[in-house]
Tab-separated table of C-alpha atoms and ligand atoms in Angstrom:
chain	number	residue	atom	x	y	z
A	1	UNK	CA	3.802	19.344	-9.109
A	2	UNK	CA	6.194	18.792	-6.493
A	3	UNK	CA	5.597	16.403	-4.457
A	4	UNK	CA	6.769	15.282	-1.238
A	5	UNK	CA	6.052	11.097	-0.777
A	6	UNK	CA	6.569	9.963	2.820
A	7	UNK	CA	7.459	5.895	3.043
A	8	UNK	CA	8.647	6.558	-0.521
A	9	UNK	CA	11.357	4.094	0.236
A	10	UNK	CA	8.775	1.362	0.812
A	11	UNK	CA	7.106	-0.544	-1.817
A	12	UNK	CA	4.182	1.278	-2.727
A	13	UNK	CA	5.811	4.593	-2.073
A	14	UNK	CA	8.498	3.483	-4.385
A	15	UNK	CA	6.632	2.030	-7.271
A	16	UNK	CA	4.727	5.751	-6.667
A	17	UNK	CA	7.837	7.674	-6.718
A	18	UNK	CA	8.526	6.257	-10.178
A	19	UNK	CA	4.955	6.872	-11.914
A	20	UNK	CA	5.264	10.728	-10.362
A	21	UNK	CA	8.392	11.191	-11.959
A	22	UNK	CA	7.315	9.505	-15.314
A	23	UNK	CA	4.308	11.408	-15.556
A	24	UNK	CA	6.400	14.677	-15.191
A	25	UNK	CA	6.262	15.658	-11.314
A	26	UNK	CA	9.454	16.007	-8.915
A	27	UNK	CA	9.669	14.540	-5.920
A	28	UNK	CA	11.502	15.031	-2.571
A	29	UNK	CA	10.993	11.013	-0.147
A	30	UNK	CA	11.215	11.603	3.712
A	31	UNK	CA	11.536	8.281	4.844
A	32	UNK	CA	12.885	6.544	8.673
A	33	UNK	CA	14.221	3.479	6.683
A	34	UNK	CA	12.257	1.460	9.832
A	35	UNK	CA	11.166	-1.331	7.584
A	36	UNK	CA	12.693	-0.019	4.277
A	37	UNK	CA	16.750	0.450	2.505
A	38	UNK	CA	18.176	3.322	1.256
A	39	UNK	CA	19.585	0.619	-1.657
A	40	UNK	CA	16.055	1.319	-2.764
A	41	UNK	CA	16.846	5.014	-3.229
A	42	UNK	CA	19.367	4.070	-5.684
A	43	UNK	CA	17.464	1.880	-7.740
A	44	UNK	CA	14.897	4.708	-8.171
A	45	UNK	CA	17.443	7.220	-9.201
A	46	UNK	CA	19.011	4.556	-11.719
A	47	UNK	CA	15.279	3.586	-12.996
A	48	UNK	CA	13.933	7.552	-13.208
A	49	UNK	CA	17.717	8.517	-14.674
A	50	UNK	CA	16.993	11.619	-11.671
A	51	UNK	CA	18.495	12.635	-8.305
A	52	UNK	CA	15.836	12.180	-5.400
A	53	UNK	CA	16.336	14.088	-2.265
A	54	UNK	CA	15.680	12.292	0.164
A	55	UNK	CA	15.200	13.160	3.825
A	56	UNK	CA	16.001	10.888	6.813
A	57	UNK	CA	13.889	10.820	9.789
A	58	UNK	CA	10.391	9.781	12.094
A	59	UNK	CA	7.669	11.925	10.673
A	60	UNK	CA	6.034	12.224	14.132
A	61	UNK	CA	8.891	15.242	14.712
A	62	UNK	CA	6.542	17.895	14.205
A	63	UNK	CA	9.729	20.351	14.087
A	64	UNK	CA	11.651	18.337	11.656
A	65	UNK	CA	8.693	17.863	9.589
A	66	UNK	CA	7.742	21.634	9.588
A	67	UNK	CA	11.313	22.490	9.130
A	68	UNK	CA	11.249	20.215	5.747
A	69	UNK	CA	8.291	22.576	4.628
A	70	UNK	CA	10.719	25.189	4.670
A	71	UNK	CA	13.940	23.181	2.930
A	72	UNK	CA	11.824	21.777	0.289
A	73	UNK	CA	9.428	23.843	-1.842
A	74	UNK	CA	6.047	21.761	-1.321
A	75	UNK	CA	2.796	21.292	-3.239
A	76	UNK	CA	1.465	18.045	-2.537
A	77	UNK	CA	1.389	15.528	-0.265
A	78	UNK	CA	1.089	11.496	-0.554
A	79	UNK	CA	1.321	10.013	2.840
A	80	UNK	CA	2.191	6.317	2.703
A	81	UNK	CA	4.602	6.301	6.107
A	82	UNK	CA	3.420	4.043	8.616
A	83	UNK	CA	3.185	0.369	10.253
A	84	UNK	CA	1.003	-1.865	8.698
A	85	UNK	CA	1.417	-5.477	9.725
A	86	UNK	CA	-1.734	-6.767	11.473
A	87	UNK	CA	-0.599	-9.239	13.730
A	88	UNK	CA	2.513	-6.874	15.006
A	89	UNK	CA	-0.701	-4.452	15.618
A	90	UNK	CA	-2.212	-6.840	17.889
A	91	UNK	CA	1.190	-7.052	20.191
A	92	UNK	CA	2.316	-3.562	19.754
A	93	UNK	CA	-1.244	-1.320	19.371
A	94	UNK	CA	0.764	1.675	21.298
A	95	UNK	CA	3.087	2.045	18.684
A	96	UNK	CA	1.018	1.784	16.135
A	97	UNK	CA	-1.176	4.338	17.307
A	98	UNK	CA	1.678	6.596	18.138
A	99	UNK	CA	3.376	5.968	14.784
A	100	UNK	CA	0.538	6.138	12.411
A	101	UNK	CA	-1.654	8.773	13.778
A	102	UNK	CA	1.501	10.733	14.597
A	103	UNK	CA	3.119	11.003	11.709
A	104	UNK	CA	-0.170	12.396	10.281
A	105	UNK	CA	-0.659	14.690	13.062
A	106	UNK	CA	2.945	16.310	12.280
A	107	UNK	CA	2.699	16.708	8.215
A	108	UNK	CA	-0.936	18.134	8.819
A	109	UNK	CA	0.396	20.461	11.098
A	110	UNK	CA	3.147	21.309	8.863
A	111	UNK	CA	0.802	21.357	6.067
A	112	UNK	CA	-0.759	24.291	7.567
A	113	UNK	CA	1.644	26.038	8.367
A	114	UNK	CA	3.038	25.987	5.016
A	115	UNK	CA	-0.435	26.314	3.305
A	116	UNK	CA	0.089	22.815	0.937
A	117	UNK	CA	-3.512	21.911	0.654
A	118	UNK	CA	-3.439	18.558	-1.443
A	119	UNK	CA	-2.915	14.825	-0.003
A	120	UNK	CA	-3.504	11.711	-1.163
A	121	UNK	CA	-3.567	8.955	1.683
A	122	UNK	CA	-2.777	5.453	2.112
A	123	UNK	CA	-5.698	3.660	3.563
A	124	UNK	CA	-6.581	0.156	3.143
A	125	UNK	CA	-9.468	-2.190	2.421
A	126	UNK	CA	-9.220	-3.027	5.964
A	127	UNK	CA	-10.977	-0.358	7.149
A	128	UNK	CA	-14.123	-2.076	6.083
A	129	UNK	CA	-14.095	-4.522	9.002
A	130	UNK	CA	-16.318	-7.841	8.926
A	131	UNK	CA	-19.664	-7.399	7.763
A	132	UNK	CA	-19.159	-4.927	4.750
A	133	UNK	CA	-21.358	-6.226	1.339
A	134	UNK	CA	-19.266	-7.211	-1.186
A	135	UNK	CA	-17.588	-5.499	-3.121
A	136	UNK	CA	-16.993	-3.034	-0.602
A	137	UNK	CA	-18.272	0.463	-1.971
A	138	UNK	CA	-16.491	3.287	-0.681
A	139	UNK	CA	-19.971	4.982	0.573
A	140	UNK	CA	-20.488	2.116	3.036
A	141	UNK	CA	-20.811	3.828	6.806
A	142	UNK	CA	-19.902	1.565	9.754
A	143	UNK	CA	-16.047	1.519	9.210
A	144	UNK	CA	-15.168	-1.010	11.819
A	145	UNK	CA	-11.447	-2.509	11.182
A	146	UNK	CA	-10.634	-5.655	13.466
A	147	UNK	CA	-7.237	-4.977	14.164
A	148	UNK	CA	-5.038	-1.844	15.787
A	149	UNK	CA	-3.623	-1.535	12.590
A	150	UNK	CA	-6.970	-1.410	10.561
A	151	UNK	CA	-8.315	1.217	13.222
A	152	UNK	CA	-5.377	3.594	12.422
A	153	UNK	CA	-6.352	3.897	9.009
A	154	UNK	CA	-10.176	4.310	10.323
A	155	UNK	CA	-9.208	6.930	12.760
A	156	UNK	CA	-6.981	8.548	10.276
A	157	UNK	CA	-9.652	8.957	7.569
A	158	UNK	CA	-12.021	10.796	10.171
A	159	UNK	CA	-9.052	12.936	10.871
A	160	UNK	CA	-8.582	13.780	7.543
A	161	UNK	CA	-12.130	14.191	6.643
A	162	UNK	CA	-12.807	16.826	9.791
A	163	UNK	CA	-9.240	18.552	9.003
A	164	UNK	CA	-10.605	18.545	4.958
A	165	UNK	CA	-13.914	20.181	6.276
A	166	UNK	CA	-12.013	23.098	8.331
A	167	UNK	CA	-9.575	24.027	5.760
A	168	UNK	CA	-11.076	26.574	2.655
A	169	UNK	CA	-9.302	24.770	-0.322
A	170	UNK	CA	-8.057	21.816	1.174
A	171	UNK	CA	-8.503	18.211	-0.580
A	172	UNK	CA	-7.489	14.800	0.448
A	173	UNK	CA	-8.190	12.009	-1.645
A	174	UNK	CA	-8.365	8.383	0.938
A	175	UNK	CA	-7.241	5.552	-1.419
A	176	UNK	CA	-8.415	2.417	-0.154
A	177	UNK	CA	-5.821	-0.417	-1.504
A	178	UNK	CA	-7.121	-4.007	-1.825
A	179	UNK	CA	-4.099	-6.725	-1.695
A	180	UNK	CA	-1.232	-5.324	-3.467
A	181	UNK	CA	1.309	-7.230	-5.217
A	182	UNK	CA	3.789	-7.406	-8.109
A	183	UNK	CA	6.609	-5.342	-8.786
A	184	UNK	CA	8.397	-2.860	-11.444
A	185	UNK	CA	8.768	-5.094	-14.591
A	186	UNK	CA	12.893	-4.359	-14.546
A	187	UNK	CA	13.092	-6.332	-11.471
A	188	UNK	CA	15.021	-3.428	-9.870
A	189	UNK	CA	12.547	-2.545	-7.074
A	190	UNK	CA	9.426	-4.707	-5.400
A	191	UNK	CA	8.415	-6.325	-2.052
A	192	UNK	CA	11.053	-6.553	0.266
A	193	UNK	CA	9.340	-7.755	3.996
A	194	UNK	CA	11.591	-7.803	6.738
A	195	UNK	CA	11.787	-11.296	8.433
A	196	UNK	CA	9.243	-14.029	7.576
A	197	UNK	CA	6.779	-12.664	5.099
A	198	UNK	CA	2.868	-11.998	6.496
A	199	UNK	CA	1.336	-11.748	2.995
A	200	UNK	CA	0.653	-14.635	0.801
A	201	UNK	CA	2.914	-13.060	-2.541
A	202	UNK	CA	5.837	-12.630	-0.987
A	203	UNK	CA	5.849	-15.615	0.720
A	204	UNK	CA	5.299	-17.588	-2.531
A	205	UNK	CA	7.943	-15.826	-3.934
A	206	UNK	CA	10.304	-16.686	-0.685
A	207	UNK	CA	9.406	-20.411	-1.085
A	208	UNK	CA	10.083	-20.320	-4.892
A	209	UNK	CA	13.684	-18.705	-4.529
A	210	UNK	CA	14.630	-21.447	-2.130
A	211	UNK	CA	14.180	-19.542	1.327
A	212	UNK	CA	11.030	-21.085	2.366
A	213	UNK	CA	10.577	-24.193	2.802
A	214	UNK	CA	6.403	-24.752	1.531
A	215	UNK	CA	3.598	-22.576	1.216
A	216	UNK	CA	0.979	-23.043	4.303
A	217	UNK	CA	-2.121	-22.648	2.992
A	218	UNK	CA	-4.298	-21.257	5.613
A	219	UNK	CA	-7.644	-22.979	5.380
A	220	UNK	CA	-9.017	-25.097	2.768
A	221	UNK	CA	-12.779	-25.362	3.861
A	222	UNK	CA	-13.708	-21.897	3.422
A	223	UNK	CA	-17.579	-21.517	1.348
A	224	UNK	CA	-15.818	-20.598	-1.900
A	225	UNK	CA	-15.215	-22.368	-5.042
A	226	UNK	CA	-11.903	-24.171	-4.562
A	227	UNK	CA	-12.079	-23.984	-0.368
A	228	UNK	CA	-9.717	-21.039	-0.227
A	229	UNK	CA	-9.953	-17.528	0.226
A	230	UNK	CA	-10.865	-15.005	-2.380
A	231	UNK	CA	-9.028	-11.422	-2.233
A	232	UNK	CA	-9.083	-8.650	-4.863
A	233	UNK	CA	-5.259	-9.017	-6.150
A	234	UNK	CA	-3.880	-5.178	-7.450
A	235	UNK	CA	-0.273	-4.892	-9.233
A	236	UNK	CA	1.426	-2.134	-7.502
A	237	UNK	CA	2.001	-0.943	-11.271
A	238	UNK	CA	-1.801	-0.123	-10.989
A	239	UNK	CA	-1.948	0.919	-7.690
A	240	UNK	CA	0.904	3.638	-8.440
A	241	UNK	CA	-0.908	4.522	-11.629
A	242	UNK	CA	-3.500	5.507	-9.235
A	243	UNK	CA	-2.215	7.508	-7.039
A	244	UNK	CA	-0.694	9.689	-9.386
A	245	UNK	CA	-4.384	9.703	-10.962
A	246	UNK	CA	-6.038	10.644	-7.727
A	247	UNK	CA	-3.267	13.375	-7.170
A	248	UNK	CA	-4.074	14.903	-10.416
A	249	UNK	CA	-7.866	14.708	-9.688
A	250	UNK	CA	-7.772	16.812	-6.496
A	251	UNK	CA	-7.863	20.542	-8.115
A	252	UNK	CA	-11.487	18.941	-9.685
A	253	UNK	CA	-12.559	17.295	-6.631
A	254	UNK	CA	-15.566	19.326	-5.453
A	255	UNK	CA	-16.136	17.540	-2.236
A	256	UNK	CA	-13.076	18.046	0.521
A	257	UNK	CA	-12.365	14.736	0.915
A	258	UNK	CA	-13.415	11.526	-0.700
A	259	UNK	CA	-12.470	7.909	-0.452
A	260	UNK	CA	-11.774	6.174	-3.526
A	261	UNK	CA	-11.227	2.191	-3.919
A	262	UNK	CA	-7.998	0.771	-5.415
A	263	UNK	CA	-8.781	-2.898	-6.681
A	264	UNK	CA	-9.388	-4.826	-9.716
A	265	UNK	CA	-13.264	-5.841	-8.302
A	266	UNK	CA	-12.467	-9.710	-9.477
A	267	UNK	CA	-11.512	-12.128	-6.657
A	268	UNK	CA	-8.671	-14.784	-6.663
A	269	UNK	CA	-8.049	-17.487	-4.381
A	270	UNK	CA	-4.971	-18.366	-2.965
A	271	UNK	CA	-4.562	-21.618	-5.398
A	272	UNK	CA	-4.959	-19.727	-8.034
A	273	UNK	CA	-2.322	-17.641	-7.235
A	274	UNK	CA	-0.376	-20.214	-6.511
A	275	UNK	CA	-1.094	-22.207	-9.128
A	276	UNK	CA	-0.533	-18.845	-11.177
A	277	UNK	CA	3.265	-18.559	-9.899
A	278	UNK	CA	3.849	-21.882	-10.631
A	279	UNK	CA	3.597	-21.132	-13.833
A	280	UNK	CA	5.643	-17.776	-13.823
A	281	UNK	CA	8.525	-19.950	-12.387
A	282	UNK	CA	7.633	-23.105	-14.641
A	283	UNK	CA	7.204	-25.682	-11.912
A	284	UNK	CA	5.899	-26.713	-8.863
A	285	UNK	CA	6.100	-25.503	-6.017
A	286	UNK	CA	5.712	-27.151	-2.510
A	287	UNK	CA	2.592	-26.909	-0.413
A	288	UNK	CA	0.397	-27.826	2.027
A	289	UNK	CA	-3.499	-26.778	3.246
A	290	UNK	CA	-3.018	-25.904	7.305
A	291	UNK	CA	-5.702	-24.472	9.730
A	292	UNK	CA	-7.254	-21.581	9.152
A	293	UNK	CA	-5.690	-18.075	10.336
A	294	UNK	CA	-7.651	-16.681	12.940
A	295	UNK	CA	-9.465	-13.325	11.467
A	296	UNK	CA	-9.451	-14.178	7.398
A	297	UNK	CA	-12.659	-13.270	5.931
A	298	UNK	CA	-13.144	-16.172	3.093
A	299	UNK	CA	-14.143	-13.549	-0.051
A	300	UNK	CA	-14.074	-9.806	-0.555
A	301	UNK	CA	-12.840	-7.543	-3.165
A	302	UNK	CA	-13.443	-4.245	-4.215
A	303	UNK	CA	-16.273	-1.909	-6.412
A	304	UNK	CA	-14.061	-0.100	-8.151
A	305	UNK	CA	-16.506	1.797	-10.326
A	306	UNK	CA	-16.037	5.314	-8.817
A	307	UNK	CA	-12.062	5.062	-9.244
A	308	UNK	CA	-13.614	4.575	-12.536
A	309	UNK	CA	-15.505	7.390	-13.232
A	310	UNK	CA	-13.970	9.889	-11.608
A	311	UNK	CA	-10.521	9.281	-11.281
A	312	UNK	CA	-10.469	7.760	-14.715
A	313	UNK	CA	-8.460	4.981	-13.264
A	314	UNK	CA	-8.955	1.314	-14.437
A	315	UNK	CA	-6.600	-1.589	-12.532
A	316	UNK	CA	-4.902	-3.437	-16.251
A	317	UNK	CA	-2.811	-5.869	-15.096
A	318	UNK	CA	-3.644	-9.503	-15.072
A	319	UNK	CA	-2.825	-12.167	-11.677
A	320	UNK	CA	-0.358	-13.640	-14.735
A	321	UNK	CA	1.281	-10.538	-14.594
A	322	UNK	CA	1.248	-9.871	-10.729
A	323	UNK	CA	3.501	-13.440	-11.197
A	324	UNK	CA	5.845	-12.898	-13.788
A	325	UNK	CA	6.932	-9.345	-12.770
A	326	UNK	CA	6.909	-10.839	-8.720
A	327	UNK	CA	9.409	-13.636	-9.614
A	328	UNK	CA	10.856	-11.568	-12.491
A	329	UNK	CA	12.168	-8.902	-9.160
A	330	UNK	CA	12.771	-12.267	-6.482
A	331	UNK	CA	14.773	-14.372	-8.693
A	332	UNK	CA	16.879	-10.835	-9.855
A	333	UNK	CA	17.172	-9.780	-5.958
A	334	UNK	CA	17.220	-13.263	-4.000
A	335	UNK	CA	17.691	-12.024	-0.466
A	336	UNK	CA	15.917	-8.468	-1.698
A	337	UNK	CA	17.485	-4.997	-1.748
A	338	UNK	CA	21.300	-4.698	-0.704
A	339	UNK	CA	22.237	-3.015	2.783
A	340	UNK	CA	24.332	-0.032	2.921
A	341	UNK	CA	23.564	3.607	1.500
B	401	WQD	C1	-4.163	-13.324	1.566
B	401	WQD	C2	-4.716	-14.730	1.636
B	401	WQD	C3	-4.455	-15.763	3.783
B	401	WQD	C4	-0.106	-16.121	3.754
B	401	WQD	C5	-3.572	-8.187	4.465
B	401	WQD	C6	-3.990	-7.178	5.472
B	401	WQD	C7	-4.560	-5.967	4.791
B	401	WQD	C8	-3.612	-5.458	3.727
B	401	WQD	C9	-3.205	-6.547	2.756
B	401	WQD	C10	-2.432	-3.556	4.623
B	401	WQD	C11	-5.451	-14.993	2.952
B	401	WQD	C12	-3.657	-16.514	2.700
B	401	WQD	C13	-1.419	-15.820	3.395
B	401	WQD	C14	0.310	-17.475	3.830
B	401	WQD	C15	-1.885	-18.155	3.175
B	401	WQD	N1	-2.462	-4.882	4.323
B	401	WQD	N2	-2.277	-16.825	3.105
B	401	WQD	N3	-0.611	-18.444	3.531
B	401	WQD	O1	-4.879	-10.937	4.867
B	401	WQD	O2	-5.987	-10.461	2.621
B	401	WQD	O3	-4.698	-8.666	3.775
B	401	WQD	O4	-2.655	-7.622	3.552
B	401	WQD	O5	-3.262	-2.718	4.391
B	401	WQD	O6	-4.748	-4.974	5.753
B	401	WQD	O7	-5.021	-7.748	6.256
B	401	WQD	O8	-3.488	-10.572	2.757
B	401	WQD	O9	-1.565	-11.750	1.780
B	401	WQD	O10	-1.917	-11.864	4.302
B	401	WQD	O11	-3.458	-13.104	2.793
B	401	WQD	O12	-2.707	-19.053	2.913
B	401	WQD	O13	1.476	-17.822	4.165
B	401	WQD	O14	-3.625	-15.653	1.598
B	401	WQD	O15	-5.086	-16.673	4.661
B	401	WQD	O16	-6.544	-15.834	2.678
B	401	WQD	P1	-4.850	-10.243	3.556
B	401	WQD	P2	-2.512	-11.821	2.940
């Protein structure tokens, strides 16, 4: 299939972009480079040994969108363009909304115009809000995120779900990612935050390569086993692996939409991720255990049973690995991808 990847110059849309093209599709990225290179092009045309086109602008231009439709000979859509960092959210919920639920707005509308009936979507583990039983199963009802961000994605999935129901043929496929980490094992392309780093990995990683000065760990009194939180840690090897499976499951999917759970369903506290990087760089690595953050749940990770069974999907790669191909990618690319073209 051909397949158009918005974000695709981000890191999951990249690490996607790759598994499409290995498992035989072509692909066309529209990307606004916001909070993403086009260095990271490159590295995807070197890796895939392909050209990409690639197509510069906001998504939320329902013309220039529609007018890609045109340009670019469509069949499937995986929609990873958006904001995602939660505390931004908080400061900035406008944008967000305007960004996120825009963009989607303009490729639906584009969609149908141009009769493309398949899209897979990124949505998050977030959308399961506070009081979820864990792990999270995807039929659970009271979505409930707790930040701006986390209500995009809720307010998204209900927009794809009603759109879904009110288009003969159509089928989205909601792929709700846990914590995603890792990168490619060439070191070419991974996780490249702008500014200081919100997630725990790539902060690690920062601190390792000499650009951090310690790890904070937030919270050490939290009711789990070593006092810090759990989270369901997913290589983004995996997590493109399943995305490509949940693309190719859509001409089977009898319901019109259906959310499907990207994790490993094993948690792993932050020490022993931490302790698990020390290892992948072979020594230690400065710490210390700080306040909690406001809003961190202490344990949750995913059922990912109906990934399973109907996507045929199974998460492979171990925390070790998560490491080694994390600091295999920072120590190759110190200060990330390159500016320029
Ligand atoms: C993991 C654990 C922190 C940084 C977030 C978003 C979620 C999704 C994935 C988009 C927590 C601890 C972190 C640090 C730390 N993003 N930590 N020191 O919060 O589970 O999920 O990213 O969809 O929506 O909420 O991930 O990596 O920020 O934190 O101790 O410097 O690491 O407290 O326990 P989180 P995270």
């Amino acid at each position: 299939m051909r397949v158009l990847v918005s974000g695709g110059a981000g890191y999951i849309g990249s690490h996607t972009v790759l598994a499409l093209i290995e498992a035989g599709h072509s692909v066309v990225v529209v990307d606004d480079f916001s909070n993403s290179k086009p260095t990271v092009v490159a590295r995807l045309e070197s890796l895939s040994g392909q050209h990409i086109p690639v197509h510069a602008f906001d998504l939320a231009d329902i013309d220039k969108t529609t007018q890609l439709f045109s340009i670019e000979e469509i069949d499937a859509v995986i929609h990873f363009a958006g904001f995602k960092a939660v505390g931004e959210s908080v400061s900035k919920p406008l944008e967000y909304y305007q960004n996120n639920l825009g963009s989607t707005f303009s490729l639906l509308h584009a969609m149908r115009r141009h009769e493309v009936k398949k899209l897979v979507f990124s949505s998050s583990a977030t959308v399961y809000g506070d009081n979820a039983p864990v792990p999270y199963p995807e039929d659970y009802e009271h979505l409930a995120a707790a930040s701006p961000y986390g209500r995009t994605k809720v307010m998204i999935e209900h927009v794809l779900s009603d759109v879904a129901h009110a288009t003969p043929g159509q089928r989205i496929a909601l792929l709700r990612y846990f914590n995603p980490v890792g990168a490619h094992p060439s070191g070419e392309i991974g996780e490249d935050p702008q500014g200081i780093p919100n997630n725990l990995m790539p902060f690690v990683a920062q601190v390792a390569i000499g650009r951090r000065e310690k790890l904070e760990v937030f919270g050490g009194d939290y009711p789990t086993a070593d006092g810090t939180c759990e989270r369901d840690y997913i290589h983004v090897q995996d997590l493109a692996a399943g995305h490509v499976a949940a693309l190719e499951h859509l001409d089977t999917m009898s319901e019109p939409v259906r959310a499907f759970n990207l994790g490993t369903g094993t948690g792993t506290s932050v020490m022993e991720l931490f302790r698990a990087f020390e290892k992948a760089v072979g020594r230690e690595l400065p710490y210390e255990v700080v306040g909690r953050r406001p809003g961190d749940l202490p344990a949750y990770w995913a059922d990912p049973s109906r990934a399973r069974d109907e996507l045929g999907w199974t998460a492979t790669r171990t925390i070790e690995d998560m490491c080694a191909d994390t600091w295999r990618w920072q120590s190759a690319n110190p200060q990330g991808f390159p500016d320029g073209s």
